[in-house]
Backbone as JSON Lines, residues from 0, in Angstrom:
{"i":0,"aa":"M","n":[0.83,-1.29,0.04],"ca":[-0.05,-0.07,0.04],"c":[0.93,1.27,0.02]}
{"i":1,"aa":"K","n":[1.84,1.42,0.81],"ca":[2.72,2.4,0.96],"c":[3.42,2.58,-0.35]}
{"i":2,"aa":"R","n":[3.9,1.44,-1.11],"ca":[4.71,1.59,-2.36],"c":[3.7,2.24,-3.46]}
{"i":3,"aa":"L","n":[2.32,1.87,-3.44],"ca":[1.34,2.35,-4.28],"c":[1.28,3.77,-4.21]}
{"i":4,"aa":"A","n":[1.16,4.22,-2.97],"ca":[0.93,5.53,-2.49],"c":[2.18,6.38,-2.91]}
{"i":5,"aa":"S","n":[3.42,5.82,-2.74],"ca":[4.65,6.51,-3.21],"c":[4.76,6.78,-4.69]}
{"i":6,"aa":"K","n":[4.06,5.56,-5.49],"ca":[4.22,5.62,-7.0],"c":[3.26,6.72,-7.44]}
{"i":7,"aa":"S","n":[2.06,6.81,-6.72],"ca":[1.05,7.64,-7.04],"c":[1.44,9.3,-6.92]}
{"i":8,"aa":"L","n":[2.41,9.46,-5.71],"ca":[2.84,10.8,-5.4],"c":[3.95,11.17,-6.55]}
{"i":9,"aa":"Q","n":[4.74,10.17,-6.82],"ca":[5.82,10.44,-7.75],"c":[5.07,10.81,-9.09]}
{"i":10,"aa":"A","n":[4.0,10.18,-9.59],"ca":[3.36,10.18,-10.79],"c":[2.71,11.73,-10.67]}
{"i":11,"aa":"L","n":[2.16,11.96,-9.7],"ca":[1.49,13.37,-9.46],"c":[2.71,14.5,-9.49]}
{"i":12,"aa":"A","n":[3.61,14.23,-8.89],"ca":[4.83,15.18,-8.87],"c":[5.38,15.4,-10.56]}
{"i":13,"aa":"A","n":[5.36,14.34,-11.05],"ca":[5.89,14.43,-12.55],"c":[4.91,15.1,-13.44]}
{"i":14,"aa":"L","n":[3.57,14.89,-13.04],"ca":[2.69,15.51,-13.78],"c":[2.55,17.06,-13.5]}
{"i":15,"aa":"S","n":[2.79,17.43,-12.31],"ca":[2.76,18.94,-11.81],"c":[3.9,19.63,-12.6]}
{"i":16,"aa":"L","n":[5.13,18.7,-12.56],"ca":[6.37,19.4,-13.18],"c":[6.06,19.53,-14.72]}
{"i":17,"aa":"S","n":[5.56,18.62,-15.32],"ca":[5.09,18.66,-16.74],"c":[4.36,19.87,-17.09]}
{"i":18,"aa":"L","n":[3.18,20.0,-16.09],"ca":[2.18,21.04,-16.5],"c":[2.89,22.43,-16.42]}
{"i":19,"aa":"A","n":[3.66,22.49,-15.29],"ca":[4.34,23.82,-14.95],"c":[5.39,24.11,-16.12]}
{"i":20,"aa":"F","n":[6.21,23.1,-16.69],"ca":[6.93,23.44,-17.88],"c":[6.12,23.95,-19.07]}
{"i":21,"aa":"S","n":[4.76,23.13,-19.18],"ca":[4.01,23.41,-20.43],"c":[3.53,24.97,-20.27]}
{"i":22,"aa":"A","n":[3.11,25.34,-18.95],"ca":[2.71,26.57,-18.81],"c":[3.79,27.8,-19.03]}
{"i":23,"aa":"G","n":[5.1,27.38,-18.62],"ca":[6.17,27.97,-18.83],"c":[6.53,28.47,-20.26]}
{"i":24,"aa":"A","n":[6.35,27.42,-21.01],"ca":[6.66,27.23,-22.34],"c":[5.63,28.25,-23.24]}
{"i":25,"aa":"L","n":[4.59,28.23,-22.64],"ca":[3.32,29.05,-23.4],"c":[3.44,30.47,-23.04]}
{"i":26,"aa":"A","n":[4.32,30.88,-22.04],"ca":[4.61,32.34,-21.63],"c":[4.92,33.24,-22.83]}
{"i":27,"aa":"Q","n":[4.42,34.27,-22.95],"ca":[4.73,35.15,-24.21],"c":[5.94,35.83,-23.97]}
{"i":28,"aa":"T","n":[6.81,35.97,-25.11],"ca":[7.96,36.62,-25.2],"c":[7.73,38.21,-25.23]}
{"i":29,"aa":"V","n":[8.47,38.9,-24.51],"ca":[8.31,40.36,-24.58],"c":[9.94,40.93,-25.01]}
{"i":30,"aa":"V","n":[9.76,42.02,-26.03],"ca":[11.02,42.51,-26.46],"c":[10.75,44.06,-26.06]}
{"i":31,"aa":"K","n":[11.92,44.65,-25.25],"ca":[11.97,45.9,-24.98],"c":[12.7,46.76,-25.91]}
{"i":32,"aa":"L","n":[12.18,47.69,-26.46],"ca":[12.84,48.63,-27.35],"c":[13.23,49.91,-26.7]}
{"i":33,"aa":"T","n":[14.52,50.13,-26.38],"ca":[14.86,51.52,-25.79],"c":[15.11,52.33,-26.62]}
{"i":34,"aa":"T","n":[14.5,53.4,-26.79],"ca":[14.63,54.58,-27.99],"c":[15.08,55.81,-27.19]}
{"i":35,"aa":"T","n":[15.47,56.72,-28.11],"ca":[16.11,58.04,-27.65],"c":[14.95,58.87,-27.21]}
{"i":36,"aa":"V","n":[13.54,58.4,-27.22],"ca":[12.51,59.25,-26.62],"c":[11.83,58.31,-25.5]}
{"i":37,"aa":"G","n":[12.18,57.16,-25.29],"ca":[11.43,56.24,-24.26],"c":[11.49,54.86,-24.75]}
{"i":38,"aa":"D","n":[10.9,54.15,-23.74],"ca":[10.88,52.53,-23.97],"c":[9.47,52.07,-24.45]}
{"i":39,"aa":"I","n":[9.8,51.22,-25.43],"ca":[8.45,50.43,-25.93],"c":[8.48,48.99,-25.75]}
{"i":40,"aa":"R","n":[7.63,48.45,-24.94],"ca":[7.66,46.97,-24.86],"c":[6.58,46.25,-25.69]}
{"i":41,"aa":"V","n":[7.14,45.25,-26.41],"ca":[5.85,44.54,-27.52],"c":[6.07,43.0,-26.98]}
{"i":42,"aa":"E","n":[4.7,42.54,-26.97],"ca":[4.54,41.07,-26.57],"c":[4.46,40.38,-27.92]}
{"i":43,"aa":"L","n":[5.17,39.24,-28.17],"ca":[5.14,38.72,-29.33],"c":[4.35,37.39,-29.42]}
{"i":44,"aa":"D","n":[3.66,37.1,-30.46],"ca":[2.82,35.94,-30.39],"c":[3.37,34.84,-31.28]}
{"i":45,"aa":"A","n":[4.04,34.1,-30.51],"ca":[4.7,32.84,-31.41],"c":[3.91,31.82,-31.75]}
{"i":46,"aa":"E","n":[2.8,31.59,-31.22],"ca":[1.83,30.68,-31.66],"c":[1.25,30.95,-32.98]}
{"i":47,"aa":"K","n":[0.69,32.12,-33.14],"ca":[0.09,32.54,-34.31],"c":[1.16,33.07,-35.6]}
{"i":48,"aa":"A","n":[2.2,33.41,-35.2],"ca":[3.23,33.91,-36.23],"c":[4.78,33.24,-35.86]}
{"i":49,"aa":"P","n":[4.86,31.98,-35.83],"ca":[6.07,31.38,-35.15],"c":[7.22,31.81,-36.13]}
{"i":50,"aa":"K","n":[7.23,31.8,-37.39],"ca":[8.54,31.96,-38.1],"c":[8.96,33.57,-38.07]}
{"i":51,"aa":"T","n":[7.71,34.32,-37.95],"ca":[8.13,35.92,-37.96],"c":[8.55,36.33,-36.6]}
{"i":52,"aa":"V","n":[8.12,35.59,-35.49],"ca":[8.7,35.78,-34.15],"c":[10.13,35.35,-33.99]}
{"i":53,"aa":"A","n":[10.4,34.18,-34.55],"ca":[11.62,33.59,-34.39],"c":[12.65,34.38,-35.05]}
{"i":54,"aa":"N","n":[12.39,35.07,-36.25],"ca":[13.2,35.8,-37.22],"c":[13.51,37.2,-36.38]}
{"i":55,"aa":"F","n":[12.41,37.77,-35.91],"ca":[12.48,38.85,-35.13],"c":[13.35,38.73,-33.92]}
{"i":56,"aa":"I","n":[13.2,37.75,-33.1],"ca":[13.96,37.46,-31.93],"c":[15.59,37.35,-32.3]}
{"i":57,"aa":"A","n":[15.83,36.65,-33.5],"ca":[17.14,36.36,-33.87],"c":[17.87,37.74,-34.15]}
{"i":58,"aa":"Y","n":[17.18,38.61,-34.7],"ca":[17.75,40.05,-35.07],"c":[17.81,40.71,-33.81]}
{"i":59,"aa":"V","n":[17.13,40.59,-32.8],"ca":[17.28,41.23,-31.35],"c":[18.33,40.74,-30.89]}
{"i":60,"aa":"K","n":[18.44,39.5,-30.75],"ca":[19.73,38.82,-30.01],"c":[20.86,39.15,-30.65]}
{"i":61,"aa":"A","n":[20.95,39.34,-32.0],"ca":[22.3,39.75,-32.71],"c":[22.55,41.01,-32.62]}
{"i":62,"aa":"G","n":[21.58,42.03,-31.83],"ca":[22.12,43.41,-31.8],"c":[21.78,44.22,-33.15]}
{"i":63,"aa":"H","n":[21.0,43.77,-34.04],"ca":[20.68,44.2,-35.42],"c":[20.09,45.55,-35.04]}
{"i":64,"aa":"Y","n":[19.28,45.57,-34.14],"ca":[18.32,46.85,-34.11],"c":[19.03,47.99,-33.26]}
{"i":65,"aa":"N","n":[20.11,47.79,-32.64],"ca":[20.59,48.77,-31.79],"c":[21.32,49.7,-32.65]}
{"i":66,"aa":"G","n":[20.92,51.04,-32.46],"ca":[21.58,52.11,-33.28],"c":[20.79,52.47,-34.56]}
{"i":67,"aa":"L","n":[19.67,51.66,-34.81],"ca":[18.86,52.02,-35.96],"c":[17.99,53.13,-35.87]}
{"i":68,"aa":"I","n":[17.44,53.72,-36.85],"ca":[16.48,54.91,-36.67],"c":[15.03,54.39,-37.15]}
{"i":69,"aa":"F","n":[14.08,55.13,-36.73],"ca":[12.76,55.21,-37.32],"c":[12.86,55.96,-38.54]}
{"i":70,"aa":"H","n":[13.05,55.42,-39.74],"ca":[13.24,55.98,-40.87],"c":[11.82,56.44,-41.85]}
{"i":71,"aa":"R","n":[10.78,55.92,-41.48],"ca":[9.41,56.15,-42.06],"c":[8.39,56.31,-41.06]}
{"i":72,"aa":"V","n":[7.95,57.5,-40.77],"ca":[7.04,58.13,-39.89],"c":[5.83,58.71,-40.49]}
{"i":73,"aa":"I","n":[4.64,57.92,-40.52],"ca":[3.43,58.67,-41.07],"c":[2.41,58.61,-39.97]}
{"i":74,"aa":"E","n":[1.96,59.79,-39.47],"ca":[1.37,60.09,-38.24],"c":[0.3,59.33,-38.04]}
{"i":75,"aa":"N","n":[-0.8,59.17,-39.07],"ca":[-1.98,58.54,-39.05],"c":[-1.94,57.07,-39.77]}
{"i":76,"aa":"F","n":[-0.89,56.47,-39.68],"ca":[-0.7,55.28,-40.39],"c":[0.1,54.2,-39.48]}
{"i":77,"aa":"M","n":[1.71,54.62,-39.5],"ca":[2.6,53.74,-38.66],"c":[3.89,54.52,-38.77]}
{"i":78,"aa":"I","n":[4.66,54.0,-37.55],"ca":[6.25,54.18,-37.51],"c":[6.98,52.89,-37.87]}
{"i":79,"aa":"Q","n":[8.04,53.3,-38.93],"ca":[8.86,52.01,-39.47],"c":[10.33,52.02,-38.95]}
{"i":80,"aa":"T","n":[10.88,50.98,-38.73],"ca":[12.26,50.89,-38.28],"c":[12.9,49.7,-38.62]}
{"i":81,"aa":"G","n":[14.11,49.38,-38.39],"ca":[14.57,48.04,-38.3],"c":[15.52,47.97,-39.72]}
{"i":82,"aa":"G","n":[15.9,49.05,-40.24],"ca":[16.75,49.02,-41.51],"c":[17.89,49.96,-41.86]}
{"i":83,"aa":"Y","n":[17.95,51.09,-41.08],"ca":[18.94,51.94,-41.27],"c":[19.47,52.81,-40.25]}
{"i":84,"aa":"T","n":[20.83,52.96,-40.58],"ca":[21.44,53.88,-39.54],"c":[21.09,55.18,-39.54]}
{"i":85,"aa":"T","n":[21.74,56.35,-38.74],"ca":[21.62,57.55,-38.96],"c":[22.05,58.24,-40.25]}
{"i":86,"aa":"K","n":[23.29,57.39,-40.83],"ca":[23.71,57.92,-42.06],"c":[22.75,57.25,-43.31]}
{"i":87,"aa":"L","n":[21.7,56.66,-42.84],"ca":[20.67,56.06,-43.86],"c":[21.39,55.0,-44.61]}
{"i":88,"aa":"E","n":[22.45,54.24,-44.03],"ca":[23.0,53.01,-44.52],"c":[22.25,51.86,-44.16]}
{"i":89,"aa":"G","n":[22.14,50.95,-44.84],"ca":[21.4,49.59,-44.45],"c":[22.27,48.76,-43.8]}
{"i":90,"aa":"R","n":[21.84,47.89,-42.97],"ca":[22.59,46.8,-42.39],"c":[22.39,45.54,-43.13]}
{"i":91,"aa":"P","n":[23.25,44.7,-43.16],"ca":[23.21,43.4,-43.85],"c":[21.84,42.58,-42.99]}
{"i":92,"aa":"T","n":[21.06,41.81,-43.8],"ca":[19.99,41.08,-43.23],"c":[20.17,39.72,-43.53]}
{"i":93,"aa":"K","n":[19.47,38.81,-42.94],"ca":[19.35,37.34,-43.21],"c":[18.38,37.06,-44.36]}
{"i":94,"aa":"A","n":[18.18,35.88,-44.84],"ca":[17.32,35.53,-45.94],"c":[15.99,36.08,-45.63]}
{"i":95,"aa":"P","n":[15.03,36.37,-46.42],"ca":[13.68,36.75,-46.28],"c":[13.02,35.52,-45.8]}
{"i":96,"aa":"I","n":[11.87,35.81,-44.84],"ca":[10.82,34.85,-44.44],"c":[9.49,34.76,-44.98]}
{"i":97,"aa":"P","n":[8.83,33.68,-45.07],"ca":[7.48,33.54,-45.63],"c":[6.68,34.37,-44.97]}
{"i":98,"aa":"L","n":[5.63,34.91,-45.66],"ca":[4.61,35.66,-45.2],"c":[3.63,34.9,-44.05]}
{"i":99,"aa":"E","n":[3.35,35.41,-43.1],"ca":[2.4,34.76,-42.04],"c":[1.21,35.74,-41.92]}
{"i":100,"aa":"S","n":[0.75,36.25,-42.77],"ca":[-0.45,37.29,-42.49],"c":[-1.76,36.87,-42.28]}
{"i":101,"aa":"A","n":[-1.84,35.5,-42.57],"ca":[-3.33,35.01,-42.45],"c":[-3.3,34.03,-41.08]}
{"i":102,"aa":"N","n":[-2.95,34.96,-40.16],"ca":[-2.73,34.1,-38.82],"c":[-3.98,34.54,-37.82]}
{"i":103,"aa":"G","n":[-4.89,35.51,-38.27],"ca":[-5.8,35.8,-37.28],"c":[-5.55,37.09,-36.51]}
{"i":104,"aa":"L","n":[-4.27,37.65,-36.65],"ca":[-3.86,38.97,-36.04],"c":[-4.26,40.05,-36.92]}
{"i":105,"aa":"N","n":[-4.68,41.21,-36.39],"ca":[-5.11,42.21,-37.42],"c":[-4.12,43.4,-37.12]}
{"i":106,"aa":"N","n":[-3.92,44.25,-38.36],"ca":[-3.21,45.58,-38.11],"c":[-4.16,46.63,-37.37]}
{"i":107,"aa":"V","n":[-4.26,46.47,-36.22],"ca":[-4.85,47.56,-35.26],"c":[-3.91,48.25,-34.71]}
{"i":108,"aa":"R","n":[-4.43,49.52,-34.0],"ca":[-3.39,50.5,-33.24],"c":[-2.7,49.61,-32.27]}
{"i":109,"aa":"G","n":[-1.36,49.88,-32.45],"ca":[-0.51,49.16,-31.25],"c":[0.07,47.83,-31.76]}
{"i":110,"aa":"S","n":[-0.49,47.3,-32.96],"ca":[0.09,45.98,-33.22],"c":[1.56,46.26,-33.9]}
{"i":111,"aa":"I","n":[2.33,45.28,-34.0],"ca":[3.54,45.2,-34.66],"c":[3.57,44.28,-35.78]}
{"i":112,"aa":"A","n":[4.04,44.7,-36.85],"ca":[3.9,43.9,-38.21],"c":[5.36,43.93,-38.88]}
{"i":113,"aa":"M","n":[5.43,43.24,-39.87],"ca":[6.61,43.13,-40.6],"c":[6.45,43.98,-41.97]}
{"i":114,"aa":"A","n":[7.44,44.72,-42.39],"ca":[7.36,45.39,-43.44],"c":[7.95,44.49,-44.64]}
{"i":115,"aa":"R","n":[7.62,44.79,-45.92],"ca":[7.99,43.86,-47.09],"c":[7.87,44.73,-48.17]}
{"i":116,"aa":"S","n":[8.45,44.25,-49.4],"ca":[8.26,44.79,-50.53],"c":[6.98,44.23,-51.24]}
{"i":117,"aa":"S","n":[6.85,44.45,-52.56],"ca":[5.61,43.98,-53.42],"c":[5.68,42.5,-53.44]}
{"i":118,"aa":"N","n":[6.82,41.85,-53.13],"ca":[6.94,40.43,-52.9],"c":[6.58,40.06,-51.68]}
{"i":119,"aa":"P","n":[5.42,39.18,-51.42],"ca":[4.78,38.83,-50.08],"c":[5.92,38.22,-49.2]}
{"i":120,"aa":"D","n":[6.87,37.37,-49.82],"ca":[7.65,36.52,-48.93],"c":[9.2,37.35,-48.93]}
{"i":121,"aa":"S","n":[9.11,38.73,-48.75],"ca":[10.32,39.33,-48.56],"c":[10.82,39.95,-47.35]}
{"i":122,"aa":"A","n":[9.88,39.89,-46.17],"ca":[10.41,40.25,-45.09],"c":[11.61,39.99,-44.63]}
{"i":123,"aa":"T","n":[12.4,40.8,-43.88],"ca":[13.76,40.51,-43.3],"c":[13.96,41.15,-41.97]}
{"i":124,"aa":"S","n":[14.24,42.49,-41.86],"ca":[14.41,42.9,-40.3],"c":[13.49,44.06,-40.19]}
{"i":125,"aa":"Q","n":[13.1,44.7,-41.18],"ca":[12.09,45.96,-40.94],"c":[10.85,45.59,-40.3]}
{"i":126,"aa":"F","n":[10.29,46.25,-39.54],"ca":[8.94,46.22,-38.88],"c":[8.4,47.59,-38.88]}
{"i":127,"aa":"F","n":[7.11,47.59,-38.56],"ca":[6.42,48.83,-38.04],"c":[5.46,48.61,-37.09]}
{"i":128,"aa":"I","n":[5.04,49.59,-36.44],"ca":[4.0,49.75,-35.2],"c":[2.91,50.58,-35.89]}
{"i":129,"aa":"N","n":[1.74,49.93,-35.81],"ca":[0.61,50.71,-36.34],"c":[0.16,51.73,-35.32]}
{"i":130,"aa":"T","n":[-0.07,52.88,-35.94],"ca":[-0.36,54.02,-35.0],"c":[-1.99,54.22,-34.96]}
{"i":131,"aa":"V","n":[-2.67,53.83,-35.87],"ca":[-4.05,53.63,-35.88],"c":[-4.51,52.31,-36.47]}
{"i":132,"aa":"D","n":[-5.95,52.13,-36.6],"ca":[-6.23,50.72,-37.03],"c":[-6.1,50.77,-38.53]}
{"i":133,"aa":"N","n":[-5.58,49.93,-39.12],"ca":[-5.12,49.67,-40.56],"c":[-5.82,48.44,-41.15]}
{"i":134,"aa":"P","n":[-7.05,48.27,-41.28],"ca":[-7.62,47.15,-41.92],"c":[-7.19,46.78,-43.24]}
{"i":135,"aa":"G","n":[-6.79,47.68,-43.9],"ca":[-6.43,47.68,-45.34],"c":[-5.16,46.75,-45.45]}
{"i":136,"aa":"L","n":[-4.43,46.55,-44.35],"ca":[-3.3,45.93,-44.43],"c":[-3.28,44.52,-44.04]}
{"i":137,"aa":"D","n":[-4.52,44.1,-43.47],"ca":[-4.94,42.72,-43.22],"c":[-5.07,41.97,-44.48]}
{"i":138,"aa":"A","n":[-4.7,40.67,-44.51],"ca":[-4.78,39.7,-45.68],"c":[-6.04,39.83,-46.44]}
{"i":139,"aa":"E","n":[-7.11,39.82,-45.58],"ca":[-8.53,39.54,-46.2],"c":[-8.97,40.88,-46.93]}
{"i":140,"aa":"N","n":[-8.14,42.0,-46.42],"ca":[-8.7,43.49,-47.0],"c":[-7.56,43.86,-47.99]}
{"i":141,"aa":"A","n":[-6.48,43.43,-48.09],"ca":[-5.25,43.88,-48.93],"c":[-5.66,43.8,-50.35]}
{"i":142,"aa":"R","n":[-5.06,44.95,-51.11],"ca":[-5.31,44.83,-52.58],"c":[-4.57,43.71,-53.18]}
{"i":143,"aa":"D","n":[-3.53,43.22,-52.73],"ca":[-2.83,42.13,-53.39],"c":[-3.23,40.82,-52.64]}
{"i":144,"aa":"G","n":[-4.2,40.72,-51.65],"ca":[-4.73,39.63,-51.05],"c":[-3.7,38.98,-50.15]}
{"i":145,"aa":"K","n":[-2.57,39.48,-49.9],"ca":[-1.69,38.89,-49.15],"c":[-1.6,39.81,-47.73]}
{"i":146,"aa":"G","n":[-1.44,41.11,-47.7],"ca":[-1.45,41.78,-46.52],"c":[-0.13,41.85,-45.73]}
{"i":147,"aa":"Y","n":[0.05,42.23,-44.5],"ca":[1.14,42.39,-43.79],"c":[1.09,41.52,-42.59]}
{"i":148,"aa":"A","n":[2.13,40.8,-42.19],"ca":[2.18,39.9,-41.06],"c":[2.19,40.68,-39.8]}
{"i":149,"aa":"V","n":[1.25,40.65,-38.9],"ca":[1.19,41.19,-37.53],"c":[1.81,39.89,-36.46]}
{"i":150,"aa":"F","n":[2.69,40.27,-35.72],"ca":[3.37,39.26,-34.97],"c":[3.42,39.74,-33.28]}
{"i":151,"aa":"G","n":[2.63,40.67,-33.07],"ca":[2.73,41.13,-31.64],"c":[2.01,42.49,-31.43]}
{"i":152,"aa":"R","n":[2.06,42.87,-30.19],"ca":[1.43,44.23,-29.78],"c":[2.16,45.08,-28.82]}
{"i":153,"aa":"V","n":[2.02,46.2,-28.84],"ca":[2.66,47.02,-27.85],"c":[1.87,46.82,-26.5]}
{"i":154,"aa":"I","n":[2.62,46.48,-25.3],"ca":[1.88,46.38,-24.06],"c":[2.32,47.5,-23.12]}
{"i":155,"aa":"E","n":[3.46,48.03,-23.48],"ca":[3.92,49.29,-22.63],"c":[4.6,50.33,-23.55]}
{"i":156,"aa":"G","n":[4.21,51.63,-23.47],"ca":[4.85,52.55,-24.45],"c":[4.18,53.01,-25.56]}
{"i":157,"aa":"M","n":[2.79,53.16,-25.52],"ca":[2.11,53.49,-26.72],"c":[2.22,55.14,-26.53]}
{"i":158,"aa":"E","n":[2.54,55.73,-25.5],"ca":[2.9,57.08,-25.28],"c":[4.02,57.54,-26.04]}
{"i":159,"aa":"V","n":[4.99,56.58,-26.12],"ca":[6.25,56.89,-26.79],"c":[6.06,56.66,-28.39]}
{"i":160,"aa":"V","n":[5.22,55.71,-28.77],"ca":[4.69,55.52,-30.26],"c":[4.13,56.77,-30.68]}
{"i":161,"aa":"D","n":[3.17,57.29,-29.7],"ca":[2.56,58.53,-30.08],"c":[3.41,59.7,-30.24]}
{"i":162,"aa":"Q","n":[4.4,59.6,-29.5],"ca":[5.49,60.91,-29.54],"c":[6.14,60.82,-30.82]}
{"i":163,"aa":"I","n":[6.52,59.58,-31.25],"ca":[7.5,59.34,-32.48],"c":[6.6,59.77,-33.73]}
{"i":164,"aa":"R","n":[5.27,59.42,-33.55],"ca":[4.41,59.55,-34.82],"c":[4.23,60.99,-35.09]}
{"i":165,"aa":"A","n":[4.15,61.97,-33.94],"ca":[3.94,63.23,-34.11],"c":[5.28,64.03,-34.73]}
{"i":166,"aa":"V","n":[6.38,63.59,-34.67],"ca":[7.57,64.28,-34.95],"c":[7.51,64.94,-36.34]}
{"i":167,"aa":"P","n":[8.28,66.08,-36.62],"ca":[8.03,66.53,-38.07],"c":[9.05,65.77,-38.9]}
{"i":168,"aa":"V","n":[8.39,65.53,-40.13],"ca":[9.14,64.53,-41.26],"c":[9.53,65.42,-42.4]}
{"i":169,"aa":"A","n":[10.36,64.97,-43.45],"ca":[10.56,65.64,-44.62],"c":[10.9,64.48,-45.56]}
{"i":170,"aa":"A","n":[10.88,64.8,-46.68],"ca":[11.54,63.83,-47.94],"c":[12.95,64.1,-47.92]}
{"i":171,"aa":"K","n":[13.6,63.15,-47.91],"ca":[15.22,63.24,-48.11],"c":[15.62,62.84,-49.49]}
{"i":172,"aa":"S","n":[14.82,61.82,-49.93],"ca":[15.21,61.21,-51.25],"c":[13.81,60.32,-51.63]}
{"i":173,"aa":"D","n":[13.81,59.76,-52.72],"ca":[12.79,59.03,-53.12],"c":[12.71,57.68,-52.25]}
{"i":174,"aa":"A","n":[13.86,57.3,-51.88],"ca":[13.78,56.13,-50.65],"c":[13.32,56.35,-49.24]}
{"i":175,"aa":"F","n":[13.34,57.78,-49.11],"ca":[13.19,58.41,-47.52],"c":[12.19,59.4,-47.72]}
{"i":176,"aa":"Q","n":[10.83,59.17,-47.91],"ca":[9.68,60.03,-48.12],"c":[9.19,60.78,-46.72]}
{"i":177,"aa":"H","n":[9.5,60.05,-45.81],"ca":[8.73,60.35,-44.49],"c":[9.73,60.34,-43.32]}
{"i":178,"aa":"L","n":[10.91,61.0,-43.43],"ca":[12.09,60.81,-42.39],"c":[12.03,61.83,-41.44]}
{"i":179,"aa":"P","n":[12.01,61.37,-40.17],"ca":[12.1,62.43,-39.09],"c":[13.29,63.43,-39.35]}
{"i":180,"aa":"L","n":[13.03,64.79,-39.06],"ca":[13.88,65.68,-39.14],"c":[15.1,65.47,-38.18]}
{"i":181,"aa":"T","n":[14.63,65.1,-37.08],"ca":[15.53,64.86,-35.83],"c":[15.49,63.1,-35.77]}
{"i":182,"aa":"P","n":[16.71,62.7,-35.95],"ca":[16.7,61.27,-35.83],"c":[16.14,60.56,-34.46]}
{"i":183,"aa":"I","n":[15.53,59.61,-34.64],"ca":[15.08,58.85,-33.5],"c":[15.37,57.44,-33.49]}
{"i":184,"aa":"L","n":[16.22,57.0,-32.46],"ca":[16.96,55.67,-32.64],"c":[16.48,54.75,-31.69]}
{"i":185,"aa":"I","n":[16.57,53.48,-31.94],"ca":[16.48,52.28,-30.95],"c":[18.09,52.19,-30.52]}
{"i":186,"aa":"T","n":[18.13,52.68,-29.23],"ca":[19.48,52.47,-28.76],"c":[19.89,51.01,-28.34]}
{"i":187,"aa":"K","n":[18.86,50.29,-27.94],"ca":[18.91,48.84,-27.62],"c":[17.68,48.08,-27.56]}
{"i":188,"aa":"A","n":[17.78,47.07,-28.08],"ca":[16.69,46.05,-28.08],"c":[17.04,44.85,-27.48]}
{"i":189,"aa":"I","n":[16.22,44.33,-26.44],"ca":[16.49,42.99,-25.68],"c":[15.32,42.12,-25.53]}
{"i":190,"aa":"V","n":[15.59,40.96,-25.43],"ca":[14.44,39.87,-25.21],"c":[14.26,40.03,-23.61]}
{"i":191,"aa":"E","n":[12.89,40.17,-23.21],"ca":[12.62,39.79,-21.86],"c":[11.39,38.59,-21.87]}
{"i":192,"aa":"S","n":[11.3,38.09,-20.73],"ca":[10.3,37.02,-20.63],"c":[9.14,37.53,-19.83]}
{"i":193,"aa":"K","n":[7.97,37.21,-20.26],"ca":[6.62,37.35,-19.45],"c":[6.52,36.24,-18.58]}
{"i":194,"aa":"K","n":[6.4,36.6,-17.28],"ca":[5.98,35.33,-16.39],"c":[4.59,35.17,-16.3]}
């Protein structure tokens, strides 16, 4: 009887450990973007956008975003970063990732999504934060039927996003039509875990 009770307790302990591990594995990842005007924390949704989140985290861990500017700021649309230094020089990127736009996440205010070219599978390191609801960027509403892949949302720092969206911008060249007159940088991006 004692042996049976002992085995039951061991099985229960193993089950508890397994459930605790599973719950920990489901915890969302948070990335903190420290900018020259304040911090922005984004919670990533690896369940709905696994390849996009893995790609973004790899760039964060490699230090790719440190020292890059917000190079495209359109007040009632979005703020974009992840590609250029203050000298408007691009950084090398990894191979593009497949588009994960049909994942149930929408381009609403505060969501974070991947930038891409006209080729749906062209996203590398550049991303944007929606400053307003942009349903036209969702796959089901997009002109190309593909849309833009949302992979998380701002959980702290929307006041910083709003500060960035309101800065004066000008056209520097064809490639930089909405460039802030005073550079706003990501000084550091780090991965945090949400408990």
